[in-house]
C-alpha positions as a LaTeX table, in Angstrom:
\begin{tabular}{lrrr}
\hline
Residue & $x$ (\AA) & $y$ (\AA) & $z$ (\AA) \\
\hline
Unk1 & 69.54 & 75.54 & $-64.01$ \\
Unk2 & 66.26 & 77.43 & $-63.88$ \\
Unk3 & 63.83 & 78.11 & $-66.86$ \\
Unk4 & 64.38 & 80.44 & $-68.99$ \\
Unk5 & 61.88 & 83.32 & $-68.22$ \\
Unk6 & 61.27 & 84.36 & $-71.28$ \\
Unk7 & 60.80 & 81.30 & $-72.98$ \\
Unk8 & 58.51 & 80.27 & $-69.63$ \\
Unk9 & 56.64 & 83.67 & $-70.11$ \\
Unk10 & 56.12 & 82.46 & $-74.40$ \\
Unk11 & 55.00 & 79.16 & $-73.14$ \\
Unk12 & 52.24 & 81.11 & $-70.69$ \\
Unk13 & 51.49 & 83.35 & $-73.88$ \\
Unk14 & 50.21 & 80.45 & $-75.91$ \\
Unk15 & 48.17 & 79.06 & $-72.99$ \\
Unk16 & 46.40 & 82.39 & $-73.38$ \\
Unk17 & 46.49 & 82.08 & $-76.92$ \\
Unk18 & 45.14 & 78.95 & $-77.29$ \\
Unk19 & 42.09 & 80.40 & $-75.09$ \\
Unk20 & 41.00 & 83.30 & $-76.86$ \\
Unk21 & 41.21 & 80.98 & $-80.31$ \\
Unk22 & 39.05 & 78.31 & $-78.88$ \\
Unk23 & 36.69 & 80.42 & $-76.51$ \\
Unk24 & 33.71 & 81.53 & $-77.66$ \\
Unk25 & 33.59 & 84.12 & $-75.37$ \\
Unk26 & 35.20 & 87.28 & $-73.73$ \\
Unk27 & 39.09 & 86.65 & $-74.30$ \\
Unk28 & 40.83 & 85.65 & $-70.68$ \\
Unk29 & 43.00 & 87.94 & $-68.83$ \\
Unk30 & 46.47 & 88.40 & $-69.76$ \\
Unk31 & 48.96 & 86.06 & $-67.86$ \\
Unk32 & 51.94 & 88.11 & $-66.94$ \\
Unk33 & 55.18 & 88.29 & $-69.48$ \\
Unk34 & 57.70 & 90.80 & $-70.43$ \\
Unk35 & 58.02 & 92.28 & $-73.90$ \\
Unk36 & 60.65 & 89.96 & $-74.16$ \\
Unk37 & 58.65 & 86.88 & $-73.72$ \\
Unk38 & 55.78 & 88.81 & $-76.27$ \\
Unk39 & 58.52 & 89.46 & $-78.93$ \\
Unk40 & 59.18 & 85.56 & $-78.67$ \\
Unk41 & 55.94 & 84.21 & $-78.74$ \\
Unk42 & 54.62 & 85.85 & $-81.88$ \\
Unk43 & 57.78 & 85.56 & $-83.82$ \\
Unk44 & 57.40 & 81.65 & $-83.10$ \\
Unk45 & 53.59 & 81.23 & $-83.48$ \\
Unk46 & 52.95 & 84.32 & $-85.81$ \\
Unk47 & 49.25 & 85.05 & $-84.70$ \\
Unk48 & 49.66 & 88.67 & $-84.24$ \\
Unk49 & 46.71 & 89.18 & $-86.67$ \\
Unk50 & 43.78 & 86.83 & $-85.25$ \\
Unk51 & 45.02 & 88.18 & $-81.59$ \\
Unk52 & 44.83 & 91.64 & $-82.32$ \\
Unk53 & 41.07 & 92.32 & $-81.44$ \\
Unk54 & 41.62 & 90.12 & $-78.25$ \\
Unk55 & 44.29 & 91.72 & $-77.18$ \\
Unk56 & 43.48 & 95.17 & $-77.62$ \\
Unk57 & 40.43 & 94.54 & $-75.39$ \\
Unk58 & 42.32 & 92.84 & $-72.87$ \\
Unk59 & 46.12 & 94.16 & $-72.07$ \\
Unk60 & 46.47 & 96.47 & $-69.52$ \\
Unk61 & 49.64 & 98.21 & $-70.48$ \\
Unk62 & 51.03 & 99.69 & $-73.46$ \\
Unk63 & 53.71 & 97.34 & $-73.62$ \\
Unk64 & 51.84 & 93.82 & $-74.81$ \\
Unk65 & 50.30 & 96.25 & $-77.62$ \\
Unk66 & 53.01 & 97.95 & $-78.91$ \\
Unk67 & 54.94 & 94.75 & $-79.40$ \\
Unk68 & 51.54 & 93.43 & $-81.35$ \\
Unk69 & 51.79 & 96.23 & $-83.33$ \\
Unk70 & 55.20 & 95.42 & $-84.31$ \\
Unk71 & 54.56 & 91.87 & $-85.74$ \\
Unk72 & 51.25 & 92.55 & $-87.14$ \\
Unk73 & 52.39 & 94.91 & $-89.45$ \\
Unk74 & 54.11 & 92.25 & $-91.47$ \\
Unk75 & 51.61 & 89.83 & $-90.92$ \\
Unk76 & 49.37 & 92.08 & $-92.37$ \\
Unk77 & 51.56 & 92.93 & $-95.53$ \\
Unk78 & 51.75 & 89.50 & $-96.62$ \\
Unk79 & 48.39 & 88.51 & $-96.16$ \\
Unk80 & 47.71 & 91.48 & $-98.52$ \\
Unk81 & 50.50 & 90.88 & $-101.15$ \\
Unk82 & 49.41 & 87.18 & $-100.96$ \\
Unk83 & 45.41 & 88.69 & $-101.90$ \\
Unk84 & 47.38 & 91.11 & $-104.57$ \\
Unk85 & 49.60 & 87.98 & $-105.86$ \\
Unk86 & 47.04 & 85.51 & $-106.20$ \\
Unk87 & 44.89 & 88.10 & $-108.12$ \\
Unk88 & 47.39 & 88.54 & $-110.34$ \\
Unk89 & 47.94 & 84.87 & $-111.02$ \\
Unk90 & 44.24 & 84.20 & $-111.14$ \\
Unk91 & 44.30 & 86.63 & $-114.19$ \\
Unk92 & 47.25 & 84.82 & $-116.21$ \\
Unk93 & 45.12 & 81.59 & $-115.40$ \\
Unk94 & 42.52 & 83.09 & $-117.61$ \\
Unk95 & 44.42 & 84.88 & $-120.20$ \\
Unk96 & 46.36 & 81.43 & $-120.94$ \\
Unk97 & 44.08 & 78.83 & $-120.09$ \\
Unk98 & 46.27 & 77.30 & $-116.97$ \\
Unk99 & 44.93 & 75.21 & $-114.59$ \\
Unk100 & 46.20 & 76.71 & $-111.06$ \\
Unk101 & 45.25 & 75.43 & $-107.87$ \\
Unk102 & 46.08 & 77.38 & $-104.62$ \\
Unk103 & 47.55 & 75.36 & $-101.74$ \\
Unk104 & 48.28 & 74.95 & $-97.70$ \\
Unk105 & 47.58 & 78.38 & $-96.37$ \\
Unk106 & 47.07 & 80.55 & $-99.51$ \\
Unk107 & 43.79 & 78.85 & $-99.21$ \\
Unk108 & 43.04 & 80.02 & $-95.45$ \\
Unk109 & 44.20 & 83.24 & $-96.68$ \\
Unk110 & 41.70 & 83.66 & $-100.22$ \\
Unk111 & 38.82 & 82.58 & $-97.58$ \\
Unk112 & 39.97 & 84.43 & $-94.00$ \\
Unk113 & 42.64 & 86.90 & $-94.76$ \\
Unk114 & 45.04 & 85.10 & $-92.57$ \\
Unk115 & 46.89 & 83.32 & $-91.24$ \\
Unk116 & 50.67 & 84.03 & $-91.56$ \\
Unk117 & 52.06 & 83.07 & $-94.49$ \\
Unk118 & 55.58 & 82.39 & $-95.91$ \\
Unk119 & 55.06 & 82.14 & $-99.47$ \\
Unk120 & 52.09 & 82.06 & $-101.25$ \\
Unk121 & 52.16 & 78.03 & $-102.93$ \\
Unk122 & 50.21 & 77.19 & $-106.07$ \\
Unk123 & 49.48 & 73.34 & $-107.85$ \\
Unk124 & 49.69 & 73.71 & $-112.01$ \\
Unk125 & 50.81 & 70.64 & $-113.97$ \\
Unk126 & 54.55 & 70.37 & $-115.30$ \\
Unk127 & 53.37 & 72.02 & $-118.27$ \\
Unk128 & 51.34 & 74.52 & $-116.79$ \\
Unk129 & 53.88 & 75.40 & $-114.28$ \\
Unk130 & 56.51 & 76.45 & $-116.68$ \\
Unk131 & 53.97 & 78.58 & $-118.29$ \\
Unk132 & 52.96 & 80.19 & $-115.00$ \\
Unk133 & 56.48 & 80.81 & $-114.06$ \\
Unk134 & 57.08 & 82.37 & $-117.05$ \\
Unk135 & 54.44 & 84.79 & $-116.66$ \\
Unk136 & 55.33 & 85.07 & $-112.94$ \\
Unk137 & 59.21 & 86.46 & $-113.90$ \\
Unk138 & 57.46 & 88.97 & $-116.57$ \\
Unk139 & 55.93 & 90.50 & $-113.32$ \\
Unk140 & 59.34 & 91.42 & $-111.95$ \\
Unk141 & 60.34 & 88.30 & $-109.43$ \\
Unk142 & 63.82 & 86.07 & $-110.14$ \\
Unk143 & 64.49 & 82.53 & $-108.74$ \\
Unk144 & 65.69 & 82.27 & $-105.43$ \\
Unk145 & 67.30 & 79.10 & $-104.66$ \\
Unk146 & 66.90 & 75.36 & $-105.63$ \\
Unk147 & 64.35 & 73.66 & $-107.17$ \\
Unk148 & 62.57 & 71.09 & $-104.41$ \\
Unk149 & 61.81 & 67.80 & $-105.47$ \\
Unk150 & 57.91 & 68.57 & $-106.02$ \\
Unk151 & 58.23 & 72.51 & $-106.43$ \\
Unk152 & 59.97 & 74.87 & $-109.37$ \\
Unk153 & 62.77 & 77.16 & $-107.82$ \\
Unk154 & 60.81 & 79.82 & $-105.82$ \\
Unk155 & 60.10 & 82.93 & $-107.45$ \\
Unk156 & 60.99 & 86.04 & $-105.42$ \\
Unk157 & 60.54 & 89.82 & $-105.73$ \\
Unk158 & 61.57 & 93.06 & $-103.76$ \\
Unk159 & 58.71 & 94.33 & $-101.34$ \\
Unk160 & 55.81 & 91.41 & $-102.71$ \\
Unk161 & 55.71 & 88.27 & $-101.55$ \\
Unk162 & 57.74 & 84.91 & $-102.89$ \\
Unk163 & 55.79 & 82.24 & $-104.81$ \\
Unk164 & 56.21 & 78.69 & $-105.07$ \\
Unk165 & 54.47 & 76.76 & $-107.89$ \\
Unk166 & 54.20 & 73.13 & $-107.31$ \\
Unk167 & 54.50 & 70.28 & $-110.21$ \\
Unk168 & 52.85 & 67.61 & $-107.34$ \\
Unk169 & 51.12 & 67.56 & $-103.95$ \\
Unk170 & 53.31 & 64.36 & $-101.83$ \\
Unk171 & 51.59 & 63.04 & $-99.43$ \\
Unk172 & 48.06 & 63.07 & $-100.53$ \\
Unk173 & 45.47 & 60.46 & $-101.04$ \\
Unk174 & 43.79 & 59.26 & $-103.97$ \\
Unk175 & 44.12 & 61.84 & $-107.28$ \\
Unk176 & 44.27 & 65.46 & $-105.95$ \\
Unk177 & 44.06 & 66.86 & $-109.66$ \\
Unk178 & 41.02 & 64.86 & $-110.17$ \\
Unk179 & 39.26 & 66.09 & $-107.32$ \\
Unk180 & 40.12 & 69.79 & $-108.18$ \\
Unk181 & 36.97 & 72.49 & $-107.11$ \\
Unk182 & 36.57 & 75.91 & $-108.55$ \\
Unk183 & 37.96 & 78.68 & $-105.91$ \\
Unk184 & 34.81 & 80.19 & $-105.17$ \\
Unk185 & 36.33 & 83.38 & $-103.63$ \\
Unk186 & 38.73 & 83.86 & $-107.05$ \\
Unk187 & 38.03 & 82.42 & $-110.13$ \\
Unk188 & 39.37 & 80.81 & $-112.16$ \\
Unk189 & 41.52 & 79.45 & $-109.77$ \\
Unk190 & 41.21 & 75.88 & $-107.92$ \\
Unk191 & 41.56 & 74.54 & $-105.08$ \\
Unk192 & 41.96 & 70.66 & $-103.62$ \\
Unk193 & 38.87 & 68.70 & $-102.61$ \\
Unk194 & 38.34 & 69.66 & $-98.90$ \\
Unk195 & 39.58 & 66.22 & $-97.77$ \\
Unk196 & 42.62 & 66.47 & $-100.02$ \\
Unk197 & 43.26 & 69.61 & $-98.52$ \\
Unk198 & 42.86 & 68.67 & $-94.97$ \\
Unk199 & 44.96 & 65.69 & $-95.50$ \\
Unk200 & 47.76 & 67.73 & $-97.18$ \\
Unk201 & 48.05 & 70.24 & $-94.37$ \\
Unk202 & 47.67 & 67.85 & $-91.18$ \\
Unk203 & 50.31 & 65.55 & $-93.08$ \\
Unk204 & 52.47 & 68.36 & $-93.30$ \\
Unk205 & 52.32 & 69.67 & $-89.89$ \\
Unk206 & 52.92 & 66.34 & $-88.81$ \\
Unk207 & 55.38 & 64.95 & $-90.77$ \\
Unk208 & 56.63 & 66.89 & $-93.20$ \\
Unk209 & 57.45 & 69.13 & $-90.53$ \\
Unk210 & 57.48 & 67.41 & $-87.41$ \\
Unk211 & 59.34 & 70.55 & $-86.38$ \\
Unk212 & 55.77 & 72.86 & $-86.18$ \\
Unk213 & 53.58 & 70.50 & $-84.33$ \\
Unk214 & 50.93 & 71.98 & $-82.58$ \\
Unk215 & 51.99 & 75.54 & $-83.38$ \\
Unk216 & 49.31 & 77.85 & $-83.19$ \\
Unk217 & 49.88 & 79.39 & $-87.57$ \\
Unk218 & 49.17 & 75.56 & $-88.00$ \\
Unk219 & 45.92 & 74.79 & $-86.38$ \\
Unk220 & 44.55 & 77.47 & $-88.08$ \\
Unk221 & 45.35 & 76.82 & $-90.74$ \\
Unk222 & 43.94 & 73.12 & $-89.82$ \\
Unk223 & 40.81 & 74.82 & $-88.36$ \\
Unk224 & 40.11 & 76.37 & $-91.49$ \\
Unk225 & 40.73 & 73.23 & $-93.70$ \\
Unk226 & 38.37 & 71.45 & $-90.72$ \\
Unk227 & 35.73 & 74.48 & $-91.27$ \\
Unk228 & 35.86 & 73.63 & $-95.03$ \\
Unk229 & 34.76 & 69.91 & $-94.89$ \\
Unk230 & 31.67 & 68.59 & $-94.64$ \\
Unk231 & 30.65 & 65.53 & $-92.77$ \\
Unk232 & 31.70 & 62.70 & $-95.29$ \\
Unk233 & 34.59 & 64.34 & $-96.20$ \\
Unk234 & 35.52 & 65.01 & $-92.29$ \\
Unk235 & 35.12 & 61.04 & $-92.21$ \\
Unk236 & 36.97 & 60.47 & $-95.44$ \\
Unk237 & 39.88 & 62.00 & $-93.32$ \\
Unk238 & 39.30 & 60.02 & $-90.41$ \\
Unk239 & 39.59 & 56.78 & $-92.19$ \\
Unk240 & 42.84 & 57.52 & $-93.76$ \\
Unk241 & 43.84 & 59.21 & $-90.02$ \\
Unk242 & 43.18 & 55.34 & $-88.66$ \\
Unk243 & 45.37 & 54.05 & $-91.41$ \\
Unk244 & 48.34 & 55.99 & $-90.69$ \\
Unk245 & 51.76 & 54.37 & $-88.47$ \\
Unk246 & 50.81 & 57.14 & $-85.85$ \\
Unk247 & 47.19 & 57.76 & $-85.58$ \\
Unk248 & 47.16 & 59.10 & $-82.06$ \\
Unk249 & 49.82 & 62.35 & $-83.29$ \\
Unk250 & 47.27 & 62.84 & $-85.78$ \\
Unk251 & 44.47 & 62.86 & $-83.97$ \\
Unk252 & 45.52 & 65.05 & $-81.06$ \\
Unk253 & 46.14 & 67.59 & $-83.72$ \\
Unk254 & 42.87 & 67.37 & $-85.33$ \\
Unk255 & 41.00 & 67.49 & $-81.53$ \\
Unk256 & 43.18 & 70.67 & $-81.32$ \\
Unk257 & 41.88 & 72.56 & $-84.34$ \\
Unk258 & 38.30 & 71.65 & $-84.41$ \\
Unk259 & 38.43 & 73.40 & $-80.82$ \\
Unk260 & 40.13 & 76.46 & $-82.80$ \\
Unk261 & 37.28 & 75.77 & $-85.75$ \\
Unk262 & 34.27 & 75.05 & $-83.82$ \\
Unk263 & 35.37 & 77.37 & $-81.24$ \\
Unk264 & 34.03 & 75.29 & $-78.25$ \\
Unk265 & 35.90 & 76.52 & $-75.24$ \\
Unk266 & 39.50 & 75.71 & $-73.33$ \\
Unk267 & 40.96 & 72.85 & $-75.11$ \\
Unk268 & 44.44 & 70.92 & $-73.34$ \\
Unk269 & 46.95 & 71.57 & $-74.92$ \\
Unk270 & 48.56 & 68.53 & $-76.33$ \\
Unk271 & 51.91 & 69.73 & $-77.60$ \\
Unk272 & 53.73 & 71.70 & $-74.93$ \\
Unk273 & 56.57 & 69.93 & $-75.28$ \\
Unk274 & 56.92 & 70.75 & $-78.47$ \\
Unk275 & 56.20 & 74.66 & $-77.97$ \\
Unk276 & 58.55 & 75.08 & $-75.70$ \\
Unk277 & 60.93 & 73.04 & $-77.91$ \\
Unk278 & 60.25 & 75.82 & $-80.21$ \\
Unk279 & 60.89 & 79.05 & $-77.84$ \\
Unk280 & 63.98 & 77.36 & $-76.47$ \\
Unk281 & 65.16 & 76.72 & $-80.46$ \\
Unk282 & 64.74 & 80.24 & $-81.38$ \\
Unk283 & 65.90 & 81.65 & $-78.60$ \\
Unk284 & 69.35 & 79.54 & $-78.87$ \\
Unk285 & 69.29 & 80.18 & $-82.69$ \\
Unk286 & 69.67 & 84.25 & $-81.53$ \\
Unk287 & 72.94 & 83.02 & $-79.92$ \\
Unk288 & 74.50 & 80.92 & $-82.15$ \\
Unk289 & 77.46 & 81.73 & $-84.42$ \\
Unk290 & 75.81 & 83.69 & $-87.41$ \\
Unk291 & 75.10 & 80.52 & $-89.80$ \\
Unk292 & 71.93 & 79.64 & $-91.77$ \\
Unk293 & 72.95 & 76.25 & $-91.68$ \\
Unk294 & 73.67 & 75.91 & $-87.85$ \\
Unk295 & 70.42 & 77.61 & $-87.05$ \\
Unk296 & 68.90 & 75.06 & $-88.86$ \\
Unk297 & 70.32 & 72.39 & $-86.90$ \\
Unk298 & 69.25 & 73.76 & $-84.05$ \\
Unk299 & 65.77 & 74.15 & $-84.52$ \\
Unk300 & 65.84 & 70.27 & $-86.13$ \\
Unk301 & 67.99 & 68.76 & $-83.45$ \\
Unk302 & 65.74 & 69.70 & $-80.71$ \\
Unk303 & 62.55 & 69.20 & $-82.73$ \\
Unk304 & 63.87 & 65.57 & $-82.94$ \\
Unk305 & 64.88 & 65.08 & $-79.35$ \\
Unk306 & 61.55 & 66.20 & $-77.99$ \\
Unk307 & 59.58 & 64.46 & $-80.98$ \\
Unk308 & 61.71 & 61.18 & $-79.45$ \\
Unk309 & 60.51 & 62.28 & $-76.23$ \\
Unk310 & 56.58 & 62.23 & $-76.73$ \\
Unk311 & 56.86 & 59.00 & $-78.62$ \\
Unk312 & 55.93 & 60.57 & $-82.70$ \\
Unk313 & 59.56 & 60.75 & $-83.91$ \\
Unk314 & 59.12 & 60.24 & $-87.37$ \\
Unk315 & 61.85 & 61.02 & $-90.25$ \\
Unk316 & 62.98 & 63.72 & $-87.84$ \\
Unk317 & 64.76 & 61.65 & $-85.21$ \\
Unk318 & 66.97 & 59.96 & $-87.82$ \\
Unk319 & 68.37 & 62.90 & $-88.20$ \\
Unk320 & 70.40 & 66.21 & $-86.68$ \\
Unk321 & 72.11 & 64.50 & $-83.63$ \\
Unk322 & 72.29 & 61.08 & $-85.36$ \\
Unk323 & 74.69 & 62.55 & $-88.10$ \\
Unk324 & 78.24 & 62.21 & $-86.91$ \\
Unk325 & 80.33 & 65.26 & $-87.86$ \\
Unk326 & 83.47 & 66.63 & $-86.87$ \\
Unk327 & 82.67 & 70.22 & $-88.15$ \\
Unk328 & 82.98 & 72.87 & $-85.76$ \\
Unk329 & 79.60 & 74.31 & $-86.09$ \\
Unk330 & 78.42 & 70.89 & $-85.37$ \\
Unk331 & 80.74 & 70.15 & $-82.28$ \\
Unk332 & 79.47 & 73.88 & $-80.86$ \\
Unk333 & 75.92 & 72.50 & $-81.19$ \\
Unk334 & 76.34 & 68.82 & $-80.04$ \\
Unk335 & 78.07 & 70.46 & $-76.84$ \\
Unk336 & 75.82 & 73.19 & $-75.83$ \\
Unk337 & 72.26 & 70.79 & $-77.14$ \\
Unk338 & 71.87 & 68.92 & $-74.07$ \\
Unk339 & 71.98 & 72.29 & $-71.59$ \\
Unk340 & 68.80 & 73.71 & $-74.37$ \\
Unk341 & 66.95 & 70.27 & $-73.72$ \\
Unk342 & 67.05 & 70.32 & $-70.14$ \\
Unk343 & 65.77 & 73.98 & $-70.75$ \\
Unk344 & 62.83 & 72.54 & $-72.68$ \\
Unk345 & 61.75 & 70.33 & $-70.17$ \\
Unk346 & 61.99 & 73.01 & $-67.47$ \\
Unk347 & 59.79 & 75.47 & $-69.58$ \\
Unk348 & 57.37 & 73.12 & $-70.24$ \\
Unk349 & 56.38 & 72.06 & $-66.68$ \\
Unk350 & 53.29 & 73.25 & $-65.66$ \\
\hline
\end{tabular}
């Protein structure tokens, strides 16, 4: 079976990608995809904003732009309701005395204006947090879903974007509330020490998520956490980064993003693999039987089968495949699985 072009032509995208982010020059030519393989790549690595400048100077048909234009619009609108939103909570910080710290990318986005976010996440205490939800509902958003074990249920709203206010920060080192630092770009909000922060975001990337390795919305987000450290807390990192059951992973993802940060020209690209885990996953997910659940599956079960294959499985690779199940969503995915990973290795090859 051959590659599948369009997830080849993604896969070629990123290359490029990865390029102009690192380069600190004129932005490379185009390599050739479809609109197909465009649509793909930004709806998996959602840089349509920092690529929009490069690639207006550089595509040579309408077709690459016009597809831009179509995921940068809501890039763009979240990025801006984030701004609005964390405005808004900066101001019930300092009508009620909270303590509110902004977290992961809300942070890249108060000092860049991107990248892609999600949700905009914020750090209060318990007590703090059930204020600041209050006050968050008065402004017109509703829970939406479950609690998580270190988050309230998120807060949602029509056209703004959802918020998640966090009781803890897992995964950090020493006392994160301790260490907190006045947002200089919005008091009175806070934001983690810059090694904190670092920490929290590679961690997550990594682990937390092994499914996002090495996507592109991460390192910058990583780049910008890098940008934000100086040199003893870039080493404070480093030491806890040696102390960790898979320092290498780590590492390759921090050699990534100070390329993004420091912009200092074509950088290898260390998680292929997992990108084109990634474009095959979505890809298969616009296939599958029409079930949140399933498409979940999907994009975890091959996440853990090529985390198993470059050696950094993690929590991930107990997981997905390893659950026995005779449900039928299950058996459609356990049958069709081992065709997609054959596809990800096939994408992948240079």
């Amino acid at each position: 079976m051959s590659a599948d072009p369009t997830a080849d032509g993604a896969l070629r995208l990123r290359g490029w990608a990865l390029e102009v982010l690192a380069s600190p020059g004129a932005p490379p030519p185009l390599p050739p995809a479809g609109p197909e393989a465009w649509d793909l790549f930004l709806r998996v690595e959602r840089v349509a904003l920092p690529l929009c400048g490069p690639l207006g100077s550089g595509a040579r048909t309408a077709e690459p732009a016009e597809v831009l234009r179509r995921a940068l619009l809501p890039e763009m609108q979240r990025a801006l309701s984030a701004r609005a939103m964390l405005k808004r909570i900066a101001r019930v910080a300092a009508g009620r005395g909270l303590e509110v710290a902004v977290l992961k990318g809300a942070a890249a986005v108060l000092r860049r204006g991107a990248p892609d976010l999600a949700d905009v996440d914020v750090l209060a205490t318990p007590e703090h947090a059930a204020v600041l939800a209050e006050e968050v509902d008065r402004m017109g958003y509703a829970e939406a879903g479950p609690p998580g074990a270190h988050a309230l249920k998120l807060r949602a709203a029509e056209d703004s974007i959802p918020v998640e206010i966090h009781a803890t920060v897992p995964g950090t080192h020493e006392a994160p509330r301790e260490r907190l630092r006045p947002a200089a770009e919005l008091p009175p909000l806070r934001v983690l020490h810059p090694a904190d922060h670092l920490w929290y975001v590679l961690h997550r990337a990594t682990e937390q998520h092994a499914e996002r390795r090495g996507s592109l919305r991460d390192l910058l987000v990583l780049a910008d956490a890098l940008d934000a450290c100086a040199a003893d807390e870039r080493a404070e990192v480093e030491r806890w980064v040696a102390g960790h059951e898979r320092p290498e992973l780590l590492r390759r993802v921090l050699r990534m993003a100070d390329a993004v940060a420091r912009r200092t020209g074509a950088l290898d690209d260390g998680f292929r693999l997992d990108a084109a885990g990634r474009f095959v996953a979505a890809l298969w997910q616009a296939r599958a039987p029409r079930s949140v659940v399933l498409r979940l599956m999907i994009a975890h079960a091959i996440a853990a089968a090529v985390a198993r294959r470059t050696g950094f499985p993690g929590d991930l690779g107990r997981v997905t495949l390893d659950v026995p199940s005779g449900h039928p969503l299950l058996a459609w995915m356990r049958k069709r699985l081992p065709r997609a990973e054959r596809t990800v290795e096939r994408v992948r090859a240079p």
